[in-house]
XYZ file of C-alpha atoms in Angstrom:
548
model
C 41.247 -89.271 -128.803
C 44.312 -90.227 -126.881
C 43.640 -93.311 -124.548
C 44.645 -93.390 -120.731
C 47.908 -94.651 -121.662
C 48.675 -92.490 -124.118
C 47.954 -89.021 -121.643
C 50.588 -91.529 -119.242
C 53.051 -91.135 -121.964
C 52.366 -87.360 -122.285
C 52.917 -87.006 -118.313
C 56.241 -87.771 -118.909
C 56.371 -85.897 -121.631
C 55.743 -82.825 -119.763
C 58.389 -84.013 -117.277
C 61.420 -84.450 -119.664
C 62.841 -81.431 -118.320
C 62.790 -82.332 -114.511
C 65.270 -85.102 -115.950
C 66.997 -83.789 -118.023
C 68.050 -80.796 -115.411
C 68.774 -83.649 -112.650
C 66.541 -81.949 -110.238
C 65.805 -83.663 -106.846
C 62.435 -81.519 -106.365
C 58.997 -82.896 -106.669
C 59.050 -85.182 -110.239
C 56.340 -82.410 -111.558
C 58.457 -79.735 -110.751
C 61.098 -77.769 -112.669
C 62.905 -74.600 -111.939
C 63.151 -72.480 -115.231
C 59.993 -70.391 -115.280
C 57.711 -70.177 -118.250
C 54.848 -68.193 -119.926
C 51.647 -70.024 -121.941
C 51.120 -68.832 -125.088
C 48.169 -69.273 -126.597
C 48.647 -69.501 -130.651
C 45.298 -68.121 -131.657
C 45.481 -68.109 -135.215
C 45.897 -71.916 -134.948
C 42.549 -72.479 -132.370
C 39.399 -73.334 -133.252
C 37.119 -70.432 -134.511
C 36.246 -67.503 -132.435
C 32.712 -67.783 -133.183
C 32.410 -71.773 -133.359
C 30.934 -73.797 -131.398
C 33.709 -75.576 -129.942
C 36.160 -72.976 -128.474
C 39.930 -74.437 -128.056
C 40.506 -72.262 -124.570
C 37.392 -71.610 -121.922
C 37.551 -70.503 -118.872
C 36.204 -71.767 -115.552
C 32.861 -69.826 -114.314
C 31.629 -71.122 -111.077
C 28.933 -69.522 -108.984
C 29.700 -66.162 -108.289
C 30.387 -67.443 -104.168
C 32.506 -70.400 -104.774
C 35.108 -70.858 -101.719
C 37.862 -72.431 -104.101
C 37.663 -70.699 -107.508
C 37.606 -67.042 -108.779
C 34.948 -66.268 -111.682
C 36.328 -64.388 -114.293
C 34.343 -62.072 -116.810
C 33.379 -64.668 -119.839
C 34.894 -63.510 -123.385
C 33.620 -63.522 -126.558
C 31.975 -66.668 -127.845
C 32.224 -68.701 -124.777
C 28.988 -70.311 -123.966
C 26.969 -69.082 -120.611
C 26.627 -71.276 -117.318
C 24.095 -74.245 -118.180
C 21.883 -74.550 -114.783
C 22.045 -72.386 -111.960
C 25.047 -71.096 -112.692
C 27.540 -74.165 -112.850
C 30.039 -74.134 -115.214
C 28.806 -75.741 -118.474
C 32.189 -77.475 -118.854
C 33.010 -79.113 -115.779
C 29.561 -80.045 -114.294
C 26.830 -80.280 -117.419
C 23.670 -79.889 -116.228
C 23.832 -81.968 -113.128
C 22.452 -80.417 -110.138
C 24.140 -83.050 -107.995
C 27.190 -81.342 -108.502
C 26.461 -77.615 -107.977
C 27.829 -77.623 -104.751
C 31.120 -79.592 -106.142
C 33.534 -77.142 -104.387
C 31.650 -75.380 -102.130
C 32.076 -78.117 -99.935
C 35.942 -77.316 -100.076
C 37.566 -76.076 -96.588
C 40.920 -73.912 -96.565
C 43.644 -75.251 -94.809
C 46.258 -74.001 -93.272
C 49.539 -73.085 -94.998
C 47.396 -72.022 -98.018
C 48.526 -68.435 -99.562
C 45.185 -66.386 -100.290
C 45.616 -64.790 -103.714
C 43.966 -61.306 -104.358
C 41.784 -60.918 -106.875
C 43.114 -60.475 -110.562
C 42.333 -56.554 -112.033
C 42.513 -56.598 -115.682
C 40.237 -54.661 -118.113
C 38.863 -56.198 -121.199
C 35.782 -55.526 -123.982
C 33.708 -59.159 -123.180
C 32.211 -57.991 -126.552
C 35.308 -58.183 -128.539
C 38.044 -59.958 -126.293
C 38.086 -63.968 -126.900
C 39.753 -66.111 -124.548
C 42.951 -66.980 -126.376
C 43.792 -63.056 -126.060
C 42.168 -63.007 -122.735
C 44.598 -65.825 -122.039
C 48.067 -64.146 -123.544
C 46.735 -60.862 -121.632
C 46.638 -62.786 -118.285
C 50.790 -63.436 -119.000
C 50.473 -66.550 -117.806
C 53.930 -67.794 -115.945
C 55.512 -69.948 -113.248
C 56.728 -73.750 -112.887
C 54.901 -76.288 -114.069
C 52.958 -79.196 -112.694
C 50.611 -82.105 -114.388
C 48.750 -84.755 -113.231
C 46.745 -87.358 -114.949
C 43.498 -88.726 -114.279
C 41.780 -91.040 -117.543
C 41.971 -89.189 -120.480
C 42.133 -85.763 -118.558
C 45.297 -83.860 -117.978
C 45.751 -81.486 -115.141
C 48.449 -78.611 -115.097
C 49.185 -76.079 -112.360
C 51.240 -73.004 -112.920
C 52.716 -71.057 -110.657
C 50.891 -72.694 -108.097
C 47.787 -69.705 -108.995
C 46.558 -71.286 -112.223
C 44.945 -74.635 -112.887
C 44.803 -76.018 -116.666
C 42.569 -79.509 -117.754
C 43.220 -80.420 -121.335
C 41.360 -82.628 -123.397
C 43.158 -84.287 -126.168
C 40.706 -84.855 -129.038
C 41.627 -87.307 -132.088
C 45.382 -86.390 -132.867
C 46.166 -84.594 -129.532
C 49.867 -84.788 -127.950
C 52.590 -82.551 -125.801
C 56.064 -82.651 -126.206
C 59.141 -80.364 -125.694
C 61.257 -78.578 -128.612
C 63.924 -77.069 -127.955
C 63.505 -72.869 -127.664
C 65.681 -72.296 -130.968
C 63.518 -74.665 -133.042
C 60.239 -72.918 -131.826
C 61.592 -69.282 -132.552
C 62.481 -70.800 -135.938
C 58.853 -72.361 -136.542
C 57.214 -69.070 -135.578
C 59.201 -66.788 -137.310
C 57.943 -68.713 -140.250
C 54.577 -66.958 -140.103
C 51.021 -68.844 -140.052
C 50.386 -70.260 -143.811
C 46.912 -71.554 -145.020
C 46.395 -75.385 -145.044
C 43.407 -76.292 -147.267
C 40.377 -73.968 -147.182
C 39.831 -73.056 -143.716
C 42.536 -74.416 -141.436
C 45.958 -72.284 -140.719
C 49.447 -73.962 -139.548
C 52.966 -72.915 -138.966
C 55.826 -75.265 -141.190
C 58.464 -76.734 -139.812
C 61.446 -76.665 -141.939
C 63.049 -80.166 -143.246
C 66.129 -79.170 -141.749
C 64.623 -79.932 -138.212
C 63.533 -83.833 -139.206
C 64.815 -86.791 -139.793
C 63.903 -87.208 -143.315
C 66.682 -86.034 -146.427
C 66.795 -82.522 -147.868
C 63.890 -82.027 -150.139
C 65.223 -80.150 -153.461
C 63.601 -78.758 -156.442
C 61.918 -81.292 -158.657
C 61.837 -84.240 -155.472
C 58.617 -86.359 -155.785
C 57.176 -89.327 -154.069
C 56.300 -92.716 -155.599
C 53.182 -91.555 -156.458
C 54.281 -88.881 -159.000
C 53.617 -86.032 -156.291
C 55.762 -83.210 -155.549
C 57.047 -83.040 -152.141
C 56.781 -79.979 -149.706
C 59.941 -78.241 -148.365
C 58.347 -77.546 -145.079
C 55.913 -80.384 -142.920
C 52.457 -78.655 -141.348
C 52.681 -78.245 -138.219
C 49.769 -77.084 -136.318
C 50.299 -76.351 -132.262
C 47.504 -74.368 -130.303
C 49.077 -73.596 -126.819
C 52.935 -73.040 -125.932
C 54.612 -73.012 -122.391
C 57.782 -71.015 -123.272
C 60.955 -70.687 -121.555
C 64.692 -69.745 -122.055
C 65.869 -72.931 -123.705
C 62.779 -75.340 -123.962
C 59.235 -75.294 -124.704
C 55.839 -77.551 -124.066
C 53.955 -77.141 -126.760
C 50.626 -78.715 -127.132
C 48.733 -79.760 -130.267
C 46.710 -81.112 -132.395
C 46.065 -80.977 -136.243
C 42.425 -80.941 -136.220
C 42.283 -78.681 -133.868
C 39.351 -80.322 -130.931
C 42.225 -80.100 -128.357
C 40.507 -77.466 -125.457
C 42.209 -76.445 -122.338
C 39.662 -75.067 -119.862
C 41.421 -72.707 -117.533
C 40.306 -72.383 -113.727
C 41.893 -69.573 -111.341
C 41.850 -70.945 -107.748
C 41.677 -68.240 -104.938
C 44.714 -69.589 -103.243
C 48.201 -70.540 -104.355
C 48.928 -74.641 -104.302
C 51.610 -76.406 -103.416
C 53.506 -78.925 -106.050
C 51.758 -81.771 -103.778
C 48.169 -80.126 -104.130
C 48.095 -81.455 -107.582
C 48.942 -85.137 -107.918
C 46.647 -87.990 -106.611
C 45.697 -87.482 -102.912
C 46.863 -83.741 -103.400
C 44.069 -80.705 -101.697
C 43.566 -79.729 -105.171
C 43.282 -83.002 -107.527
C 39.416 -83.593 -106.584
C 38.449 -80.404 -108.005
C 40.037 -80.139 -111.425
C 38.371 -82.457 -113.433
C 35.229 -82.554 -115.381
C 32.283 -84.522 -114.318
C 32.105 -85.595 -117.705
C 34.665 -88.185 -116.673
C 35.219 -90.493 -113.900
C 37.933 -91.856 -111.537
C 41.123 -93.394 -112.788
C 41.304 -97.382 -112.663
C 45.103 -96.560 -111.703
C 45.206 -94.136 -109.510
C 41.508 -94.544 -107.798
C 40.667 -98.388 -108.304
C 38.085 -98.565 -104.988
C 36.205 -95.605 -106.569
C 36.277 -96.900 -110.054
C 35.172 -100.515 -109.122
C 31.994 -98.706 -107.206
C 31.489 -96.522 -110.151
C 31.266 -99.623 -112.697
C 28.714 -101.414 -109.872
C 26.711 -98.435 -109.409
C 26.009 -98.416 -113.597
C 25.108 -102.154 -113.752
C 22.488 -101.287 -111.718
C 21.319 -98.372 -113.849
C 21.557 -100.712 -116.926
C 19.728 -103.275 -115.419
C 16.658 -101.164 -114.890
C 16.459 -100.245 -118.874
C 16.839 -104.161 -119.597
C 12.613 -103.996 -119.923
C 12.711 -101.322 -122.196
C 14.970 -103.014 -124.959
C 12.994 -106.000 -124.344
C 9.478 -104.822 -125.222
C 10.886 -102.995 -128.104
C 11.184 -99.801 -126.717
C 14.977 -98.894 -126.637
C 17.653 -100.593 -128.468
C 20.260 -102.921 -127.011
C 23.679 -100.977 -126.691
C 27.353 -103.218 -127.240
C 29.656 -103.598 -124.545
C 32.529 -101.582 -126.991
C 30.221 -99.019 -127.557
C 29.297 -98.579 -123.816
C 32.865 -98.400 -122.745
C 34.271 -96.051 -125.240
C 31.363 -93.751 -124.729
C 30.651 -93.439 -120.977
C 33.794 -91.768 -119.722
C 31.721 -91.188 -116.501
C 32.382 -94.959 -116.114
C 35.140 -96.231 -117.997
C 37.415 -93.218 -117.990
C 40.569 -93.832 -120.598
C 39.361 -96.582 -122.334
C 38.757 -95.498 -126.394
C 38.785 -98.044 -129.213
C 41.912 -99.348 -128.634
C 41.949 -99.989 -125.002
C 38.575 -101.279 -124.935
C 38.795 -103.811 -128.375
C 42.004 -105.258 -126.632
C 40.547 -105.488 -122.781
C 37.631 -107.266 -124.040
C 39.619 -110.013 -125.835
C 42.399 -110.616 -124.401
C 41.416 -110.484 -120.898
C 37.590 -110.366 -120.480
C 37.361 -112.388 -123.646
C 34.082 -111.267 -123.956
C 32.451 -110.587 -127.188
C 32.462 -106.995 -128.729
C 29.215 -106.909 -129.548
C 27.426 -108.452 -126.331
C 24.636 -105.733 -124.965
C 25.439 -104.565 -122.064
C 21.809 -105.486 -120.438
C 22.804 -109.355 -120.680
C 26.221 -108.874 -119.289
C 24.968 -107.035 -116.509
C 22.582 -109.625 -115.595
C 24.866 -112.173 -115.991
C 27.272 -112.631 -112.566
C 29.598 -114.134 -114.828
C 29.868 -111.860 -117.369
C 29.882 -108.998 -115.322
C 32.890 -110.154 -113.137
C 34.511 -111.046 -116.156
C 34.413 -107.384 -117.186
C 35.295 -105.954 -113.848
C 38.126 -108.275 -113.288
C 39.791 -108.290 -117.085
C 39.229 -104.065 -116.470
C 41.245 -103.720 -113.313
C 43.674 -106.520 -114.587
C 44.427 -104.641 -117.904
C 44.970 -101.181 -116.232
C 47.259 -102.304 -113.760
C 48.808 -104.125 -116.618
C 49.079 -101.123 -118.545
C 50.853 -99.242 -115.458
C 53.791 -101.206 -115.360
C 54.333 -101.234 -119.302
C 53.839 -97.070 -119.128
C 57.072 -97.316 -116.599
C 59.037 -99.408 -119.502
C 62.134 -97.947 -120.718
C 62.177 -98.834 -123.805
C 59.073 -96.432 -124.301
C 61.590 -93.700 -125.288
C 60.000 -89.798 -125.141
C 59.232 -87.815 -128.153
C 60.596 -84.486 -126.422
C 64.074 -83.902 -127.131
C 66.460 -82.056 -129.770
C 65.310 -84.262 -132.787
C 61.425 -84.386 -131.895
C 60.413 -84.437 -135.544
C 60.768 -87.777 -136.801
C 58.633 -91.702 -136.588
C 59.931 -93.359 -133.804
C 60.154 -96.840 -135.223
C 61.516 -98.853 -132.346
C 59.361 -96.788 -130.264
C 56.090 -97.971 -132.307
C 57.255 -101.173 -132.061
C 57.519 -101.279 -128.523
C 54.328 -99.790 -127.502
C 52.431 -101.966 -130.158
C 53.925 -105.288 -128.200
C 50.789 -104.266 -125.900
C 48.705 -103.692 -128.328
C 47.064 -107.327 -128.665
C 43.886 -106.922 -130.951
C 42.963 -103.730 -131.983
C 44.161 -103.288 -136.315
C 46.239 -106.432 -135.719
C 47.132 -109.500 -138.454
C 47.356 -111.835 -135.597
C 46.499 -112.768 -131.848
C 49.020 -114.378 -130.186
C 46.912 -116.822 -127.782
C 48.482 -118.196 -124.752
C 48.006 -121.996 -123.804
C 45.646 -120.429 -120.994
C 43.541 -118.062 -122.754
C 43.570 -120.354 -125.805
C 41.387 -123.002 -123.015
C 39.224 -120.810 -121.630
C 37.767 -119.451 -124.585
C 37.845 -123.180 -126.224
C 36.011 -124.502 -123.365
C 33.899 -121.031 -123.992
C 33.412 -122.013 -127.538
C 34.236 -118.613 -128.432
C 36.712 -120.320 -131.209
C 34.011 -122.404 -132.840
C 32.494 -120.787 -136.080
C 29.211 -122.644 -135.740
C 28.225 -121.641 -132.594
C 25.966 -119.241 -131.245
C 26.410 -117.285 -128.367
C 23.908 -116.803 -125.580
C 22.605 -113.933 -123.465
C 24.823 -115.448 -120.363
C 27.908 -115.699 -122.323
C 27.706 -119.126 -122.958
C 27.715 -120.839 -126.437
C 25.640 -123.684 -127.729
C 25.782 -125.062 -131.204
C 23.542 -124.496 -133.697
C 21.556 -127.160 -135.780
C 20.559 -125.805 -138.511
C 22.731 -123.585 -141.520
C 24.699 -121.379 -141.084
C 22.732 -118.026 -140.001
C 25.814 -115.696 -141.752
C 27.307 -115.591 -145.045
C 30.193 -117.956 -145.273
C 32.366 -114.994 -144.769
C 31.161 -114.023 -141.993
C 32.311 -117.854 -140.085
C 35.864 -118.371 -140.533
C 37.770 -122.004 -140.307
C 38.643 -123.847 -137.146
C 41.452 -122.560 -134.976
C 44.825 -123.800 -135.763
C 46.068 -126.663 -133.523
C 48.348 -125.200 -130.526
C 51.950 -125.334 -131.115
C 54.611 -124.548 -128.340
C 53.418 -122.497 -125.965
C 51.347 -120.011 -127.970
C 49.424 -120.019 -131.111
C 48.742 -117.106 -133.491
C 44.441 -116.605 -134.165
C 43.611 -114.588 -136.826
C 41.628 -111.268 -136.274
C 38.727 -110.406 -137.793
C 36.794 -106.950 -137.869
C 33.344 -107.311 -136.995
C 30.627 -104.889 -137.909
C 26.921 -104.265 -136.075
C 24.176 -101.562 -136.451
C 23.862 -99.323 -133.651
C 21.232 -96.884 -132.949
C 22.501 -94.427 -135.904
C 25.375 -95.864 -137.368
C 27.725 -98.722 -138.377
C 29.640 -99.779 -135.312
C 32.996 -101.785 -135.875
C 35.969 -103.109 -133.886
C 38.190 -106.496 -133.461
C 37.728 -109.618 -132.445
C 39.790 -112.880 -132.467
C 36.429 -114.931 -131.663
C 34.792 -116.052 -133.820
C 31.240 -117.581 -132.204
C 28.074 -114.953 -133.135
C 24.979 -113.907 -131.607
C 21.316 -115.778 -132.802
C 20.428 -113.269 -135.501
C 16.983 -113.962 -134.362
C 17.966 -112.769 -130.665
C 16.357 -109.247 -130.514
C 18.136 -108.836 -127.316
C 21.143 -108.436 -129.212
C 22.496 -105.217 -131.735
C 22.297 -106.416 -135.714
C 25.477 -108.172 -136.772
C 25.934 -107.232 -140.625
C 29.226 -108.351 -141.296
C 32.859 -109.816 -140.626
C 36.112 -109.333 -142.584
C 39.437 -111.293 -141.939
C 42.350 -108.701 -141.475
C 44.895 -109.195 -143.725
C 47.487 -105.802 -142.488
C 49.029 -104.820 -139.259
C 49.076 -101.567 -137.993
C 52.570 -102.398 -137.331
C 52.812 -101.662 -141.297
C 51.040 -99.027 -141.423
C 53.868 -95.899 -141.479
C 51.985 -93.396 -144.157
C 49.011 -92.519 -141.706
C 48.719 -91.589 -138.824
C 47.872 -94.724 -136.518
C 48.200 -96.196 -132.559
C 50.000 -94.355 -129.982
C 52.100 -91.721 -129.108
C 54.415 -92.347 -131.668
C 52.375 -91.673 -134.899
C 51.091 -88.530 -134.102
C 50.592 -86.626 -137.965
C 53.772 -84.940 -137.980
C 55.687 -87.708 -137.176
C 53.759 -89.659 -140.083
C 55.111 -86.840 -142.325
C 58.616 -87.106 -141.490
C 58.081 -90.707 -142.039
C 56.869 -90.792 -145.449
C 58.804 -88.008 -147.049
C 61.690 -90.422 -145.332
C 61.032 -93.625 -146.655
C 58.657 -93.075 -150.058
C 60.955 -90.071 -151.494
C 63.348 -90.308 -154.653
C 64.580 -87.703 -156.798
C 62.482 -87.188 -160.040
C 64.314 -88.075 -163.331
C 65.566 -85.469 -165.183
C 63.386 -84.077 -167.876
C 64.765 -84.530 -171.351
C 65.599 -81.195 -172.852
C 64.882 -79.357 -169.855
């Protein structure tokens, strides 16, 4: 899924336009007026589980929100009639937005009147019925985006695995469509988008890769939901197709304002399946973090007498969007060593009884993210949105993996300061073991891993940095294999229950830098993009065929 910088990235995506027209309104804004199109062939099933496009059903009096008739194969409310999608089954939150107030200046907005079959309408055709249209507006909270159209209707997307938003030009998109939807292996559908439209060379009649495969005229291209006007349009996609928009009709028309942070409308988008932005809301996210040490520290009894197992710092972070909201592999393998340096695998039930620990992973956290704000405003992060969107940004991949410090990286680059601290830590010392507290001590007797596993000394410094190597580590959580990245190179007591299973640690010898034939970090790499890249760079023309 798309980290909290990455959705950053796609807010200004969504904003090229506002730029590129020169407007002076509201940065969200644009004039042009547009209608979302949802591409239904290319959603997820109509009878799946896991519907692409939902729509909002609050309780039946909500002050803020109109309930709309639910279409075919969307789930029912889960408890007492709160929407299964924003509020789970928490009954704190039933009364969410009935605690909302109208203000004044607020346009009331009848009810819509539409007739449908529930039985046999589902909510992609509900949703190109409703002719959707207005100007657009997006804000960002985590790994949650928020659009407004028209000021009536309220869109929160979820980008799952290879989710991202860009602008094509109109021309391009008539071009794509036109094309028809085409199968893509045994289930999935996709439109193509014609070589002509990339960056890579012409592909001809007999053109194969290094490999000995043919190559394909056209690139898949698979995009769910489209925001379509006169010259541009927003589309939004992903190739696996988990991306969901969850569509909420408010009773009243906002105001461009009403959206963004501090807006009368931002509180009540989101799911309560994720939590406040360390950007945007730091006071709220800094409670949120001290409200769940306390929570953890209760179960630290349970794991302790054997009856729950310990759970890894990564693992807690990239799964509790309720508390760390953004934060996915990446974000979290590169806060924790570069500037918690904390280990990867430490259970969270030590850290949070540890003072030390604890502020350590408060601090690097709000550090990091404010960190990460001012390299989202860098210029050199160019957009993918303009008339050549269909091609690897190489300088751009470059750029935005200069913040990328840990995660699939050859090397750490260690700072004299950092390099210290986690010397004086012992955090760099193979045969050491570290404690419960964070600390280290060294161990007497052999080594407790394979040799493997403990890697030689640290380099001496030289200048004013040093390069570490990186090495992926690997521990057994409650039902699977667990693995991330870690410059340290200290490990746990395997004899300390308190801590998950270590099972093993390999020395990374490639950079994701590299890596340009899969899809990989960041917004540049997205699968199409990957594509262009490959059928760029690995192509030749096949030898002629004697005879032929």
């Amino acid at each position: 899924m798309p980290e909290s910088r990455c959705l950053r990235l796609f807010h200004k995506e969504v904003c090229f336009i506002a730029k590129t027209k020169g407007t002076k309104l509201h940065p969200t804004v644009w004039n042009p007026l547009c209608t979302l199109v949802a591409h239904v062939p290319l959603c997820a099933r109509k009878d799946g589980n896991k519907q692409t496009i939902t729509f909002h059903e609050p309780p039946p009096d909500d002050p803020l929100f109109f309930r709309l008739p639910r279409p075919a194969g969307q789930s029912a409310p889960s408890y007492m009639g709160v929407c299964s999608h924003c509020d789970g089954t928490k009954a704190s939150t039933l009364a969410r937005s009935r605690n909302f107030v109208r203000p004044d200046g607020l346009e009331e907005v009848p009810m819509l009147s539409f007739e449908f079959d529930p039985k046999t309408t589902y909510s992609g055709e509900l949703l190109n019925a409703l002719n959707i249209s207005g100007q657009l507006l997006v804000a960002v909270r985590g790994k949650e985006m928020a659009i407004l159209i028209g000021g009536q209707y309220a869109l929160r997307i979820n980008f799952c695995m290879e989710g991202h938003c860009f602008w094509i030009p109109r021309q391009m998109y008539d071009t794509i469509v036109a094309g028809g939807v085409q199968t893509c292996g045994k289930k999935s559908q996709t439109y193509k988008v014609p070589h002509s439209f990339t960056d890579a060379p012409p592909v001809l009649s007999g053109d194969i890769d290094k490999a000995g495969i043919p190559l394909k005229k056209s690139l898949d291209f698979s995009f769910q939901l489209a925001f379509v006007g006169d010259e541009w349009v927003l589309v939004w996609t992903d190739h696996n197709m988990m991306f969901n928009v969850h569509i909420l009709v408010p009773r009243y028309k906002f105001l461009p304002e009403d959206i963004v942070f501090g807006g009368r409308l931002y509180d009540y988008v989101w799911s309560h399946h994720h939590g406040p932005d360390f950007i945007d809301q730091p006071i709220e996210a800094r409670a949120n973090i001290l409200q769940w040490r306390q929570e953890v520290v209760l179960t630290s009894a349970a794991i302790r007498t054997g009856n729950a197992r310990p759970t890894a710092v990564f693992e807690a972070i990239t799964s509790r969007q309720d508390i760390f909201n953004g934060f996915g592999a990446q974000e979290t393998c590169d806060v924790l060593s570069q500037y918690c340096q904390l280990y990867p695998a430490m259970p969270i039930h030590c850290l949070c009884e540890s003072d030390s620990s604890f502020d350590c992973l408060v601090e690097g956290i709000m550090k990091y993210t404010q960190d990460m704000k001012d390299i989202i405003a860098n210029p050199k992060l160019p957009l993918v949105s303009g008339l050549r969107p269909f091609r690897f940004n190489v300088n751009g991949h470059h750029h935005f993996l200069a913040s990328v410090f840990c995660c699939r990286r050859e090397k750490f680059c260690a700072t004299p300061g950092w390099l210290c601290l986690s010397t004086d830590l012992g955090y760099l010392a193979p045969d050491w073991y570290i404690l419960n507290d964070g600390s280290t001590i060294e161990y007497k007797d052999r080594r407790p891993y394979p040799s493997e596993f403990c890697p030689a000394d640290v380099p001496p410094l030289r200048g004013s940095f040093v390069m570490l190597p990186i090495y992926q580590i690997f521990w057994r959580s409650a039902s699977s294999l667990v693995s991330t990245y870690t410059p340290f190179t200290a490990c746990p007591d395997p004899k300390n229950a308190d801590w998950p299973v270590m099972e093993k640690s390999i020395l990374v010898t490639s950079d994701v830098k590299q890596d340009q034939n899969s899809s990989t970090l960041g917004p540049y790499s997205f699968n199409i993009f990957v594509q262009c890249a490959w059928s760029k760079e690995k192509s030749t023309k096949a030898e002629p065929v004697k005879g032929a």
